[in-house]
mmCIF file of C-alpha atoms and ligand atoms in Angstrom:
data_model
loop_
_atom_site.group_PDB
_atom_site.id
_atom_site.type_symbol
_atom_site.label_atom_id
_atom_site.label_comp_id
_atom_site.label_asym_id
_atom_site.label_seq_id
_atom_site.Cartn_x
_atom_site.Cartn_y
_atom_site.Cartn_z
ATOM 1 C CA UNK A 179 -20.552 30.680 56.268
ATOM 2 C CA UNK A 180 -20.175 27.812 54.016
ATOM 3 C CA UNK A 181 -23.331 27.085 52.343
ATOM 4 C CA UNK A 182 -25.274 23.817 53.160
ATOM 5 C CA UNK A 183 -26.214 22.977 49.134
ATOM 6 C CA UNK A 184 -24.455 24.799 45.619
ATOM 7 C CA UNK A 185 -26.273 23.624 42.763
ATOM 8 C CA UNK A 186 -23.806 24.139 39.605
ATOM 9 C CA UNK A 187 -24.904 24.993 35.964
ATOM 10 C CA UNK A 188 -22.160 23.501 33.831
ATOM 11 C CA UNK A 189 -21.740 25.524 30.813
ATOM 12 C CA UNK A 190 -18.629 26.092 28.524
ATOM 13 C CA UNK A 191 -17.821 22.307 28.121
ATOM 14 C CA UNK A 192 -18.210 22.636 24.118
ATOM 15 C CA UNK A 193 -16.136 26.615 24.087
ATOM 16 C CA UNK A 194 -13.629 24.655 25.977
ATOM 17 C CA UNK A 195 -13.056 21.945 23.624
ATOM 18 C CA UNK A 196 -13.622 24.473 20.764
ATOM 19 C CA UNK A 197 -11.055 26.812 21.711
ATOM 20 C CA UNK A 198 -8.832 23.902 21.809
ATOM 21 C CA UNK A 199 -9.666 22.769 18.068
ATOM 22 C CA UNK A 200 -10.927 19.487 19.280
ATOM 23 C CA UNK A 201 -14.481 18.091 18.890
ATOM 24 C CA UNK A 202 -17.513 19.259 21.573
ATOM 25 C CA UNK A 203 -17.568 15.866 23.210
ATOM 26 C CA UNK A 204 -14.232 15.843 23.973
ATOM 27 C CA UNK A 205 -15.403 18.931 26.558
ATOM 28 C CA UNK A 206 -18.268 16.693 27.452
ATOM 29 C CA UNK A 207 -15.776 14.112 28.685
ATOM 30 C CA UNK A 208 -13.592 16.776 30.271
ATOM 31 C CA UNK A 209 -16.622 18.199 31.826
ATOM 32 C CA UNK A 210 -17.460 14.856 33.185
ATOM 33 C CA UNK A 211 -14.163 14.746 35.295
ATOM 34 C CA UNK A 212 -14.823 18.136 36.477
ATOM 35 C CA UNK A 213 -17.756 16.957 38.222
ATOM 36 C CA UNK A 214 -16.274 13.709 39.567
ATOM 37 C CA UNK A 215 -13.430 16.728 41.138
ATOM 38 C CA UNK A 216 -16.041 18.498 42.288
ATOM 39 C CA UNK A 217 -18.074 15.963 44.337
ATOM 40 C CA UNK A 218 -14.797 14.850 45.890
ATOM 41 C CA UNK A 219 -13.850 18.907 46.751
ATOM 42 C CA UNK A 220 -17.265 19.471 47.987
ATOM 43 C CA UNK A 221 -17.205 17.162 50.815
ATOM 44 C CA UNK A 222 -13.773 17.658 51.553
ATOM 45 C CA UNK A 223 -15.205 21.324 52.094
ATOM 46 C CA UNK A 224 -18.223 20.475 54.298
ATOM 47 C CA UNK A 225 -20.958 20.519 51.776
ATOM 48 C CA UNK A 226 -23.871 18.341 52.386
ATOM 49 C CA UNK A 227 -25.820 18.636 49.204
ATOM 50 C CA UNK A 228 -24.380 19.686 45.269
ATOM 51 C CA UNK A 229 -26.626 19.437 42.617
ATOM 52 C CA UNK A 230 -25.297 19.083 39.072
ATOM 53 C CA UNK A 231 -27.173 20.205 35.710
ATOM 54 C CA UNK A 232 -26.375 17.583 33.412
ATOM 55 C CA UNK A 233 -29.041 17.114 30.972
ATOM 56 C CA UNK A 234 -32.235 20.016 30.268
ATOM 57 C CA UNK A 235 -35.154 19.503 28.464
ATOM 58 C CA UNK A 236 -33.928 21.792 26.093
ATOM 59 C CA UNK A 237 -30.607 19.968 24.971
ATOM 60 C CA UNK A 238 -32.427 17.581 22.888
ATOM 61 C CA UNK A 239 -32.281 20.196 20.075
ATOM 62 C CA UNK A 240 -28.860 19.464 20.168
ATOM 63 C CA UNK A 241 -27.423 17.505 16.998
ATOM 64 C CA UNK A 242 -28.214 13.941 17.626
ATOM 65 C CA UNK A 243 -24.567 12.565 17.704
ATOM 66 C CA UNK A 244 -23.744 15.155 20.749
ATOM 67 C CA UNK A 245 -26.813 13.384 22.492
ATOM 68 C CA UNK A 246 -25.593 9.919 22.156
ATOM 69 C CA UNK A 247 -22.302 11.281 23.298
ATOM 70 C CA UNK A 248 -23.803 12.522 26.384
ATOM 71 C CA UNK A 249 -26.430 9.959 26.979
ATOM 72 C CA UNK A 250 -22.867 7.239 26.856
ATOM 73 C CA UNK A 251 -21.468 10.028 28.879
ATOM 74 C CA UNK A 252 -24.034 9.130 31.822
ATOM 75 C CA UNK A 253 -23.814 5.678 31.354
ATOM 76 C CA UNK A 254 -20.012 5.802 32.224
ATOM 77 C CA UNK A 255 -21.198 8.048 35.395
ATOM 78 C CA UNK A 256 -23.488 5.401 36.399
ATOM 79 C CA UNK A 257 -21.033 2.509 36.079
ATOM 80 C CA UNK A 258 -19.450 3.724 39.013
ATOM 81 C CA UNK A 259 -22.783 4.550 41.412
ATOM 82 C CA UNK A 260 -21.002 1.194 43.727
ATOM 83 C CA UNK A 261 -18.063 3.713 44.317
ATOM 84 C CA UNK A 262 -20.976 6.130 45.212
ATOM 85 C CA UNK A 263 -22.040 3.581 47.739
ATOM 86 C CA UNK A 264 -18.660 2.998 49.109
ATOM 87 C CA UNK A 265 -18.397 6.752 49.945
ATOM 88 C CA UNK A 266 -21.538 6.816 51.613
ATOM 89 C CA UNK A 267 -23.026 9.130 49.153
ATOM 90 C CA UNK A 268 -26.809 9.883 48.278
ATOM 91 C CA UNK A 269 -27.609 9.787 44.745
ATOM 92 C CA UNK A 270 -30.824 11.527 43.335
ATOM 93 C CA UNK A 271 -31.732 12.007 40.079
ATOM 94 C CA UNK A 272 -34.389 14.884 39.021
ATOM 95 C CA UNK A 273 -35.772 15.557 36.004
ATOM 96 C CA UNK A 274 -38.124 13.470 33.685
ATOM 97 C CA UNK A 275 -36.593 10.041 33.721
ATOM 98 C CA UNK A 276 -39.105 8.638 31.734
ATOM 99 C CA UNK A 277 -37.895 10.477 28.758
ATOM 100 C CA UNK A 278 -34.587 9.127 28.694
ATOM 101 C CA UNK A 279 -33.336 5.880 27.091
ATOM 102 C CA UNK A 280 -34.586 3.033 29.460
ATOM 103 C CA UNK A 281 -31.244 1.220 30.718
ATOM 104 C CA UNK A 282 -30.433 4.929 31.656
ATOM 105 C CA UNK A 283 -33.900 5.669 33.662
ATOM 106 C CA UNK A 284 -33.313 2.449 35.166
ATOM 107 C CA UNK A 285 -30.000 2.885 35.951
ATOM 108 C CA UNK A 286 -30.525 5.808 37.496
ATOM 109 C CA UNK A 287 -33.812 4.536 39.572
ATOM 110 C CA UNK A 288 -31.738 2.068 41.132
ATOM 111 C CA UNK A 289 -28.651 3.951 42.101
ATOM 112 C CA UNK A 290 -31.831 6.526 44.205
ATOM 113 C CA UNK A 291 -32.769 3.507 45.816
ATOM 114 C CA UNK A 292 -29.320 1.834 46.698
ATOM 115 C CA UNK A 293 -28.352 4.964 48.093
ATOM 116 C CA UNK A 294 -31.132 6.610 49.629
ATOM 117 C CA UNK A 295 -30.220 6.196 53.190
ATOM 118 C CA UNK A 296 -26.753 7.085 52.950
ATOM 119 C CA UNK A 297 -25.711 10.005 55.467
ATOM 120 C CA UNK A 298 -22.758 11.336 53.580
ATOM 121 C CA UNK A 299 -22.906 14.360 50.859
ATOM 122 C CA UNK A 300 -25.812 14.298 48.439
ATOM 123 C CA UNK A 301 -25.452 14.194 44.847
ATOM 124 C CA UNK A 302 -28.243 15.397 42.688
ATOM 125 C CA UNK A 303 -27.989 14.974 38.885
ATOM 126 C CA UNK A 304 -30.464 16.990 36.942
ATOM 127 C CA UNK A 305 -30.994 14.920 33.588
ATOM 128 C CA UNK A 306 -33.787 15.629 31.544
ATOM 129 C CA UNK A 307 -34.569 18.367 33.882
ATOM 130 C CA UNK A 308 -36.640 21.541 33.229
ATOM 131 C CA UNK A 309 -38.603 23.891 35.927
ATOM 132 C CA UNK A 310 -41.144 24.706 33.700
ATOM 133 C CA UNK A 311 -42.126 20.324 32.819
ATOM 134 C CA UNK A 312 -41.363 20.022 36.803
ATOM 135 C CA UNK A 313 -43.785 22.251 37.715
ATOM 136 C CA UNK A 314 -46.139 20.911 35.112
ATOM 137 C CA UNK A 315 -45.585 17.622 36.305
ATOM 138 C CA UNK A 316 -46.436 18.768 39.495
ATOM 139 C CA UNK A 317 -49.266 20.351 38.997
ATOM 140 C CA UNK A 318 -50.718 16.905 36.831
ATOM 141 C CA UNK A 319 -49.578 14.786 39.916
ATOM 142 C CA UNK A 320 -51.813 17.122 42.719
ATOM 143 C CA UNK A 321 -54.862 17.435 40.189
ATOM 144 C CA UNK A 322 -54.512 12.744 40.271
ATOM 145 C CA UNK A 323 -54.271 13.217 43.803
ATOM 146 C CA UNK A 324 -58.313 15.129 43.850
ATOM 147 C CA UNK A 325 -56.710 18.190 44.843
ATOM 148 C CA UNK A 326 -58.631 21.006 44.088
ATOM 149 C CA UNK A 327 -56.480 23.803 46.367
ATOM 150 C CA UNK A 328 -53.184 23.462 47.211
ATOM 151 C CA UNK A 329 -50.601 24.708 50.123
ATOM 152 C CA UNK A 330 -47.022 25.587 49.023
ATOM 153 C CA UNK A 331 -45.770 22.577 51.101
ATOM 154 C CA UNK A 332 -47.773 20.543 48.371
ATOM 155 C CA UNK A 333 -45.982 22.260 45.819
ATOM 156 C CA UNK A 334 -42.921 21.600 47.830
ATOM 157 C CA UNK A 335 -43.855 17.942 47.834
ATOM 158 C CA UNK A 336 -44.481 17.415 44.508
ATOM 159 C CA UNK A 337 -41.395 18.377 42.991
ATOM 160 C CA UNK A 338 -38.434 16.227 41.367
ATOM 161 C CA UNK A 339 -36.563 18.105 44.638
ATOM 162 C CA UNK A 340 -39.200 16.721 47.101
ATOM 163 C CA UNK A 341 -36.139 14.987 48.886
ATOM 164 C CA UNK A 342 -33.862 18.060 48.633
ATOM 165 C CA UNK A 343 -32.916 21.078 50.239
ATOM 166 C CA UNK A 344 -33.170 24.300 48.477
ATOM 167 C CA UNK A 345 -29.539 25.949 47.134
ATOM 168 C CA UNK A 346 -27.999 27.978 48.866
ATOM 169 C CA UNK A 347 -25.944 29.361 46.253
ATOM 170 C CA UNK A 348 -26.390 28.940 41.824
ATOM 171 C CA UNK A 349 -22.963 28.809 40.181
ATOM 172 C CA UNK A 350 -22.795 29.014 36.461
ATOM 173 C CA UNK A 351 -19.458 28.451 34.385
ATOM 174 C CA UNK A 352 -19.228 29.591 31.157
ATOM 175 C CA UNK A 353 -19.965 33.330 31.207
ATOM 176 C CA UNK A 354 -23.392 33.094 30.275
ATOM 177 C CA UNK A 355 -25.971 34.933 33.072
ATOM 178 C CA UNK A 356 -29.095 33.475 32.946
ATOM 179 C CA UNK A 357 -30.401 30.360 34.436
ATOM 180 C CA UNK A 358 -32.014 28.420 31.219
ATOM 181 C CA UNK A 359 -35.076 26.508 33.180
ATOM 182 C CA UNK A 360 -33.217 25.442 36.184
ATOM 183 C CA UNK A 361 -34.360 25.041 39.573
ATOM 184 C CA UNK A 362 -36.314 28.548 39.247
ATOM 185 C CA UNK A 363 -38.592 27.987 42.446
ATOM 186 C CA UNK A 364 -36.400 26.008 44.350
ATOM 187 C CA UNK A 365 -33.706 29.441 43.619
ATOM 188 C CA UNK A 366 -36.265 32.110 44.571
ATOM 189 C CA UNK A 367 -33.558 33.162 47.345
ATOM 190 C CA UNK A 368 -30.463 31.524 46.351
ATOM 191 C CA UNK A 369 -27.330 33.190 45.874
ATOM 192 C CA UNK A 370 -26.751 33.446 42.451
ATOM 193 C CA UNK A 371 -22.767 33.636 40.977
ATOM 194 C CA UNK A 372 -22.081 33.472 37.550
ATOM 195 C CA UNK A 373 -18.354 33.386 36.626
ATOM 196 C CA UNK A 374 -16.590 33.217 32.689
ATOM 197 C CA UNK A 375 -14.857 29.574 34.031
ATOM 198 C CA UNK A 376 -15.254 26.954 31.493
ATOM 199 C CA UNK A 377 -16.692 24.013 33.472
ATOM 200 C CA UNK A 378 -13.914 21.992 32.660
ATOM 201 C CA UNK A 379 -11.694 23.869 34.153
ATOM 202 C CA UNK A 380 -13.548 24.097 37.633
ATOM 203 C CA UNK A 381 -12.113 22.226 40.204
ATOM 204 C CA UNK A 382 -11.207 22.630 44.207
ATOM 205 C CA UNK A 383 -9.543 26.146 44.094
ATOM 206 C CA UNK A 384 -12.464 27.419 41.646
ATOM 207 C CA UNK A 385 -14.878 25.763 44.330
ATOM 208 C CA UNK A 386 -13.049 27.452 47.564
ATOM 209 C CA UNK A 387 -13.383 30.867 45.924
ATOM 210 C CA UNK A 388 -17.157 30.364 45.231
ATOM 211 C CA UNK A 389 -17.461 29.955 48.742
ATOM 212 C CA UNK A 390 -15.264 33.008 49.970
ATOM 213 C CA UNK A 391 -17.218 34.951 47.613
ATOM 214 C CA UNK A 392 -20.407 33.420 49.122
ATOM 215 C CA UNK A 393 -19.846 33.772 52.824
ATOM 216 C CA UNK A 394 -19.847 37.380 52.144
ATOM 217 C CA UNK A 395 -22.939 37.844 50.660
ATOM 218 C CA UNK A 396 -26.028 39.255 53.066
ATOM 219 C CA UNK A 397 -28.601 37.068 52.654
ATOM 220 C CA UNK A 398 -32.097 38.930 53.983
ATOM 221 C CA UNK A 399 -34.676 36.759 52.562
ATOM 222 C CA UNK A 400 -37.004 39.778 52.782
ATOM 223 C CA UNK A 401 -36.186 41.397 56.290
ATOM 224 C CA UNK A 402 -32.532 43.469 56.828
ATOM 225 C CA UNK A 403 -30.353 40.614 57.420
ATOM 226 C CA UNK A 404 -27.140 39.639 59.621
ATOM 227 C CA UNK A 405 -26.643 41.682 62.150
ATOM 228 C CA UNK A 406 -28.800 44.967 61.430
ATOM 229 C CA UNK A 407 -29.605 46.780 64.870
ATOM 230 C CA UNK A 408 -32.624 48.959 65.577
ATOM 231 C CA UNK A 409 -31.692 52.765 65.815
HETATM 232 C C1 IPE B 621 -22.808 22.374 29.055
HETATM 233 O O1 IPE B 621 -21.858 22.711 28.125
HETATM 234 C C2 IPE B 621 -23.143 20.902 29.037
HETATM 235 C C3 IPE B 621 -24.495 20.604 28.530
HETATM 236 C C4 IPE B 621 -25.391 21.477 28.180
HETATM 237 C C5 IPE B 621 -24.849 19.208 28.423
HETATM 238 P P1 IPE B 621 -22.274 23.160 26.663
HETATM 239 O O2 IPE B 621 -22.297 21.972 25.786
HETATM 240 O O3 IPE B 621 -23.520 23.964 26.681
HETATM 241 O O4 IPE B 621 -21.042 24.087 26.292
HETATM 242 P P2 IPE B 621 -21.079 25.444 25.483
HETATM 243 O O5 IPE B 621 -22.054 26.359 26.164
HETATM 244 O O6 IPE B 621 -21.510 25.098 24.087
HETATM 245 O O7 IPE B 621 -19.685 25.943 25.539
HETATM 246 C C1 IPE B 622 -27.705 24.770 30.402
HETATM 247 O O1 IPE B 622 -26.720 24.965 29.446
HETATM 248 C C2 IPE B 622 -28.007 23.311 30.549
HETATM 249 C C3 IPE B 622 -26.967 22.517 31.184
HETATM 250 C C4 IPE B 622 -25.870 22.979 31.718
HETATM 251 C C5 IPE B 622 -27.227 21.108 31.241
HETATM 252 P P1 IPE B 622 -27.091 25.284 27.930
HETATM 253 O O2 IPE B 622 -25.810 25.536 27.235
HETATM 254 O O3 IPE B 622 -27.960 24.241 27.365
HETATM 255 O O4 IPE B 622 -27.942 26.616 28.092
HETATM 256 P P2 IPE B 622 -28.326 27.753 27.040
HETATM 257 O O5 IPE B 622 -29.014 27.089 25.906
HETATM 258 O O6 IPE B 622 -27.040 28.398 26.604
HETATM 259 O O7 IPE B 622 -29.185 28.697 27.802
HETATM 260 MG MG1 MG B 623 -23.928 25.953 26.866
#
C-alpha cells in the first residue's frame, strides 16, 4: 500500500556539497530543490500528507553564517507559498515559530492561514521544530488551560501536529540512523527507513523505491498483522 503521510529527515545536504569541494550552503540550496521535487513527486504518487524537517531546535549551534543562509533559504521557499495556493496545497508549519526571525514567523503564519482549507496534498515544514520543546510546549499550554489530568487525545491536541496525521513511514537521507528530536510521539508506529542518499540527490525514483520498500513492510501495531489466520 502506498502510505497516506512520509515525513522526510533531510540530512547530507552539507556531505553533498562537501564532497563536491563547494561551500555547505551550496547543499542547502540544492537541498531546497530536492524538496520542491519531492512535493511535486509525492502527489503525482498519491500522497496526501509529506512533512519536511527543515529547521531543529538544535541547528542553531550551527555557525551563524550557515543560519542566515538557511533562514534566506526559507524566505525564498515562502516567496512562492501563491504557487502553493495555485496547486491547491495545505501549508503547515510546526515547530516554535516564535523563535524565528519575525518576517519569517509571519510569513509562515499567513501562508497556514491562506491555505488551510485547501484539499490537495499537505505540506508540513518543521522549522524550529523539536519533540522534546513540543511536548514541553504542550504540556505549558494544558497546565493554562486548568488542566490538572489529561487524556492522550489532549496530548494529541496540543501538539504543533494537532492538524496532522501521524507518518506512516520516517525516511532519513544521509546515512545517519537516528531520529535527532523529530516527531518521536507522533512516530511511535511509523515505519522507519533510513537510506545513505544525500538529500540532494532524492528525487521521484528515490521516492518510488521508498514506497516499494514500504508496501512490504507488516505493520502490526501490537497485534499479528495482515493477514495472520488462527490455527
Ligand atoms: C540537513 O543537512 C539540513 C539541515 C540540518 C538544515 P546537513 O546540513 O545536516 O548536512 P550534513 O549532515 O552536514 O551532511
Ligand atoms: C536533523 O539533521 C535536522 C534536520 C534535518 C533539519 P542534523 O544534521 O541536524 O542532525 P544530527 O545533528 O546529525 O543528529
Ligand atoms: Mg546533518
Amino acid at each position: 500500500m502506498t502510505p497516506s503521510h512520509i515525513a522526510f529527515i533531510m540530512d547530507g545536504n552539507g556531505r553533498w556539497a562537501e564532497r563536491r569541494h563547494l561551500p555547505r550552503k551550496y547543499g542547502h540550496k540544492m537541498g531546497t530543490e530536492a524538496l520542491e521535487r519531492t512535493v511535486e513527486a509525492a502527489a503525482e504518487c498519491g500522497i496526501k500528507t509529506v512533512t519536511f524537517y527543515a529547521f531543529s531546535t538544535e541547528n542553531w549551534s550551527r555557525p551563524q553564517s550557515e543560519i542566515d543562509y538557511l533562514m534566506d533559504t526559507f524566505r525564498k521557499f515562502l516567496a512562492r507559498k501563491n504557487d502553493y495556493q495555485e496547486k491547491n496545497y495545505r501549508l503547515v508549519f510546526i515547530g516554535n515559530l516564535g523563535k524565528l526571525p519575525q518576517d519569517i514567523a509571519d510569513s509562515c503564519r499567513d501562508a497556514m492561514a491562506r491555505t488551510e482549507s485547501n484539499t490537495g496534498l499537505t505540506v508540513v515544514i518543521a522549522m524550529n521544530y523539536g519533540s522534546w520543546e513540543e511536548i514541553t510546549s504542550a504540556v505549558n499550554q494544558l497546565l493554562a488551560q486548568g488542566k490538572t489530568q489529561v487524556t492522550e487525545q489532549d496530548i494529541v491536541r496540543a501538539l504543533y501536529t494537532s492538524t496532522v496525521s501521524f507518518p506512516d513511514l520516517v525516511v532519513r537521507t544521509g546515512g545517519e540512523i537516528r531520529l535527532s528530536n523529530f516527531l518521536l510521539l507522533q512516530s511511535a508506529y511509523s515505519e522507519l527507513l533510513f537510506t545513505d542518499t544525500l538529500w540532494p540527490d532524492f528525487d521521484k525514483k528515490e521516492l518510488k523505491k521508498v514506497i516499494e520498500i514500504y508496501s512490504k513492510r507488516v505493520r502490526k501495531f501490537g497485534g499479528l498483522g495482515g493477514d495472520h489466520v488462527e490455527a
